[in-house]
CSV table of C-alpha atoms in Angstrom, one decimal:
chain,number,residue,atom,x,y,z
A,23,GLY,CA,4.2,-15.6,14.0
A,24,LYS,CA,7.4,-17.2,12.6
A,25,THR,CA,9.5,-14.1,12.1
A,26,GLU,CA,12.9,-15.8,12.6
A,27,ALA,CA,12.1,-18.5,10.0
A,28,ALA,CA,10.9,-15.7,7.7
A,29,LEU,CA,14.3,-14.0,8.0
A,30,ASP,CA,16.0,-17.2,7.0
A,31,SER,CA,13.8,-17.4,3.9
A,32,PHE,CA,14.5,-13.8,3.0
A,33,ALA,CA,18.2,-14.4,3.2
A,34,ARG,CA,17.9,-17.4,0.8
A,35,SER,CA,15.8,-15.3,-1.5
A,36,LEU,CA,18.2,-12.5,-1.5
A,37,ARG,CA,21.1,-14.8,-2.3
A,38,ALA,CA,19.2,-15.7,-5.5
A,39,ASP,CA,18.0,-12.2,-6.3
A,40,PRO,CA,20.3,-9.7,-4.4
A,41,GLY,CA,18.8,-6.2,-4.0
A,42,ASN,CA,15.2,-7.3,-4.7
A,43,PRO,CA,13.3,-4.3,-3.1
A,44,GLU,CA,10.1,-6.3,-2.3
A,45,THR,CA,12.1,-9.0,-0.4
A,46,LEU,CA,14.1,-6.4,1.4
A,47,LEU,CA,10.9,-4.6,2.4
A,48,TYR,CA,9.6,-7.9,3.9
A,49,LYS,CA,12.9,-8.4,5.6
A,50,ALA,CA,12.7,-4.9,7.1
A,51,GLN,CA,9.1,-5.6,8.2
A,52,ALA,CA,10.3,-8.8,10.0
A,53,PHE,CA,13.0,-6.7,11.8
A,54,ARG,CA,10.3,-4.2,12.6
A,55,ASP,CA,8.0,-6.9,14.1
A,56,LEU,CA,10.9,-8.0,16.3
A,57,SER,CA,11.6,-4.3,17.3
A,58,HIS,CA,15.1,-4.6,15.9
A,59,TRP,CA,15.1,-0.9,14.8
A,60,GLN,CA,18.7,-0.7,13.7
A,61,GLN,CA,18.5,-3.7,11.4
A,62,ALA,CA,15.2,-2.5,10.0
A,63,GLU,CA,16.6,0.9,9.3
A,64,GLN,CA,19.7,-0.5,7.7
A,65,THR,CA,17.6,-2.7,5.5
A,66,TYR,CA,15.6,0.4,4.3
A,67,ARG,CA,18.9,2.2,3.6
A,68,ASP,CA,20.1,-0.8,1.6
A,69,ILE,CA,17.0,-0.5,-0.6
A,70,LEU,CA,17.5,3.2,-1.0
A,71,LYS,CA,21.1,2.8,-2.0
A,72,GLU,CA,20.0,0.8,-5.0
A,73,ARG,CA,16.7,2.6,-5.6
A,74,PRO,CA,16.7,6.1,-4.1
A,75,ASN,CA,13.3,6.9,-5.6
A,76,TYR,CA,11.6,3.9,-4.0
A,77,TRP,CA,9.1,5.8,-1.8
A,78,PRO,CA,7.8,2.9,0.3
A,79,ALA,CA,11.3,2.5,1.8
A,80,TRP,CA,11.5,6.2,2.6
A,81,ASP,CA,8.0,6.0,4.2
A,82,GLU,CA,8.8,2.9,6.2
A,83,LEU,CA,12.1,4.5,7.3
A,84,GLY,CA,10.1,7.5,8.6
A,85,TRP,CA,7.8,5.0,10.5
A,86,ILE,CA,10.9,3.3,12.2
A,87,ARG,CA,12.3,6.7,13.2
A,88,SER,CA,9.0,7.9,14.5
A,89,ARG,CA,8.6,4.9,16.8
A,90,GLN,CA,12.0,5.8,18.3
A,91,ALA,CA,10.7,9.4,18.9
A,92,ARG,CA,13.2,10.6,16.3
A,93,TYR,CA,10.6,13.0,14.9
A,94,LYS,CA,13.0,15.3,13.0
A,95,ASP,CA,14.6,12.3,11.3
A,96,ALA,CA,11.2,10.8,10.5
A,97,GLU,CA,10.1,14.2,9.1
A,98,ALA,CA,13.1,14.1,6.8
A,99,ALA,CA,12.3,10.6,5.6
A,100,TYR,CA,8.6,11.4,5.0
A,101,LYS,CA,9.6,14.6,3.1
A,102,LEU,CA,11.8,12.5,0.8
A,103,ALA,CA,9.0,10.0,0.3
A,104,SER,CA,6.6,12.7,-0.7
A,105,SER,CA,9.1,14.4,-3.0
A,106,VAL,CA,9.9,11.2,-5.0
A,107,ALA,CA,6.2,10.2,-5.0
A,108,PRO,CA,4.3,13.6,-5.2
A,109,ASN,CA,1.0,11.8,-6.2
A,110,VAL,CA,0.9,9.5,-3.2
A,111,ALA,CA,-1.1,10.7,-0.2
A,112,LEU,CA,0.3,8.4,2.5
A,113,PRO,CA,3.8,10.0,3.0
A,114,VAL,CA,2.2,13.5,3.2
A,115,ALA,CA,-0.3,12.3,5.8
A,116,ASN,CA,2.6,10.7,7.8
A,117,LEU,CA,4.5,13.9,7.5
A,118,ALA,CA,1.5,15.8,9.0
A,119,THR,CA,1.7,13.5,12.0
A,120,MET,CA,5.4,14.2,12.5
A,121,TYR,CA,4.7,17.9,12.3
A,122,LEU,CA,2.1,17.6,15.0
A,123,GLU,CA,4.4,15.5,17.2
A,124,GLN,CA,6.9,18.4,17.0
A,125,GLY,CA,4.3,21.0,17.9
A,126,LYS,CA,4.1,22.4,14.3
A,127,ARG,CA,0.3,22.5,14.2
A,128,ASP,CA,0.0,24.9,11.2
A,129,GLU,CA,2.3,22.7,9.1
A,130,ALA,CA,0.4,19.6,10.2
A,131,MET,CA,-2.9,21.1,9.0
A,132,ALA,CA,-1.4,22.2,5.7
A,133,ALA,CA,0.1,18.7,5.2
A,134,CYS,CA,-3.2,17.1,5.9
A,135,ASP,CA,-4.9,19.4,3.4
A,136,ARG,CA,-2.2,18.6,0.8
A,137,SER,CA,-2.6,14.9,1.4
A,138,LEU,CA,-6.3,15.0,1.0
A,139,LYS,CA,-5.9,16.9,-2.3
A,140,ILE,CA,-3.9,14.0,-3.6
A,141,ALA,CA,-6.4,11.4,-2.4
A,142,PRO,CA,-8.9,10.9,0.5
A,143,ASN,CA,-7.1,9.0,3.2
A,144,GLU,CA,-7.9,7.8,6.7
A,145,GLY,CA,-4.6,9.1,8.2
A,146,ALA,CA,-5.3,12.8,7.3
A,147,TYR,CA,-8.9,12.6,8.4
A,148,LEU,CA,-8.0,11.1,11.7
A,149,LEU,CA,-5.3,13.7,12.4
A,150,LEU,CA,-7.7,16.5,11.4
A,151,GLY,CA,-10.3,15.0,13.7
A,152,ASP,CA,-7.8,14.7,16.6
A,153,MET,CA,-6.8,18.3,16.2
A,154,ALA,CA,-10.5,19.5,16.1
A,155,PHE,CA,-11.3,17.3,19.1
A,156,THR,CA,-8.4,18.8,21.1
A,157,ASP,CA,-9.7,22.3,20.2
A,158,GLY,CA,-13.2,21.4,21.5
A,159,LYS,CA,-14.7,21.4,18.0
A,160,TYR,CA,-16.5,18.2,18.4
A,161,THR,CA,-18.8,18.5,15.4
A,162,ALA,CA,-15.8,19.2,13.1
A,163,ALA,CA,-14.0,16.2,14.7
A,164,LEU,CA,-17.0,14.0,14.2
A,165,ASP,CA,-17.1,15.0,10.5
A,166,ASN,CA,-13.5,14.1,10.0
A,167,TYR,CA,-13.8,10.8,11.9
A,168,ARG,CA,-16.9,9.9,9.8
A,169,ARG,CA,-14.9,10.5,6.6
A,170,ALA,CA,-12.2,8.2,8.0
A,171,ALA,CA,-14.8,5.6,8.9
A,172,THR,CA,-16.1,5.7,5.3
A,173,LEU,CA,-12.6,4.8,4.0
A,174,MET,CA,-11.8,2.3,6.8
A,175,PRO,CA,-15.0,0.9,8.3
A,176,GLY,CA,-13.1,-1.9,10.0
A,177,ASP,CA,-10.9,0.3,12.1
A,178,HIS,CA,-12.1,0.2,15.7
A,179,LEU,CA,-10.2,3.4,16.6
A,180,VAL,CA,-12.3,5.4,14.2
A,181,TRP,CA,-15.6,4.2,15.8
A,182,ARG,CA,-14.2,4.8,19.3
A,183,ASN,CA,-13.3,8.3,18.3
A,184,ILE,CA,-16.8,8.8,16.8
A,185,GLY,CA,-18.2,7.6,20.2
A,186,ASP,CA,-16.0,10.1,22.0
A,187,CYS,CA,-17.4,12.9,19.9
A,188,TYR,CA,-21.0,11.9,20.7
A,189,ALA,CA,-20.0,11.7,24.4
A,190,MET,CA,-18.9,15.3,24.2
A,191,LEU,CA,-22.0,16.3,22.3
A,192,GLY,CA,-24.2,14.6,24.9
A,193,ASP,CA,-25.8,11.9,22.6
A,194,GLN,CA,-25.7,8.8,24.8
A,195,ALA,CA,-27.5,6.6,22.3
A,196,MET,CA,-24.9,7.3,19.7
A,197,VAL,CA,-22.1,6.9,22.2
A,198,LYS,CA,-23.3,3.4,23.0
A,199,LYS,CA,-23.8,2.5,19.4
A,200,ASN,CA,-20.4,3.6,18.3
A,201,TYR,CA,-18.5,2.1,21.3
A,202,ALA,CA,-20.4,-1.2,20.7
A,203,ARG,CA,-19.2,-1.1,17.1
A,204,ALA,CA,-15.6,-0.5,18.2
A,205,ALA,CA,-15.8,-3.2,20.7
A,206,GLY,CA,-17.2,-5.6,18.2
A,207,LEU,CA,-14.4,-4.9,15.8
A,208,ILE,CA,-11.8,-5.5,18.6
A,209,ALA,CA,-13.6,-8.8,19.5
A,210,ASP,CA,-13.5,-9.9,15.9
A,211,PHE,CA,-9.8,-9.2,15.7
A,212,VAL,CA,-9.0,-11.0,18.9
A,213,ALA,CA,-11.0,-14.0,17.8
A,214,ALA,CA,-9.3,-14.3,14.5
């Protein structure tokens, strides 16, 4: 909640340890929280000048670009993240999302599969669930959303999606149960 003060602290820290990638990541996150996209992007580039194989900076750079609807640029950043960290599932799952945003559905599915071969992850399961739901394959969507819920049981979106599947499948009791769980998680978050 004190992002401006945090930026001052990061500046002091970087004077003592210039180029520290963790401090720079926190600084970029602060810019991101303030929606200062250009400063965040420049901070990620500063990290990558010193450490071109630092995949979290490539991944975050992809996120910044995706929030600006620069999907091609985001795709490029996620590809670089996945190439320098081929055993990390997150950049590949994020790449799948960028493919889907650009209408490259086959590439998105292939990237989800590749991501899941690296490690089970919520992002790939959610995206596969979304694609199945869009196709009217509610049982397949439900299966993917359940897998995501197993990995991230505290994510309200997953439970809402599960409720949506049950709504399409006509199971009102399960709709209420899963929507209630999603609402409870949102209420807990708001209360915190």
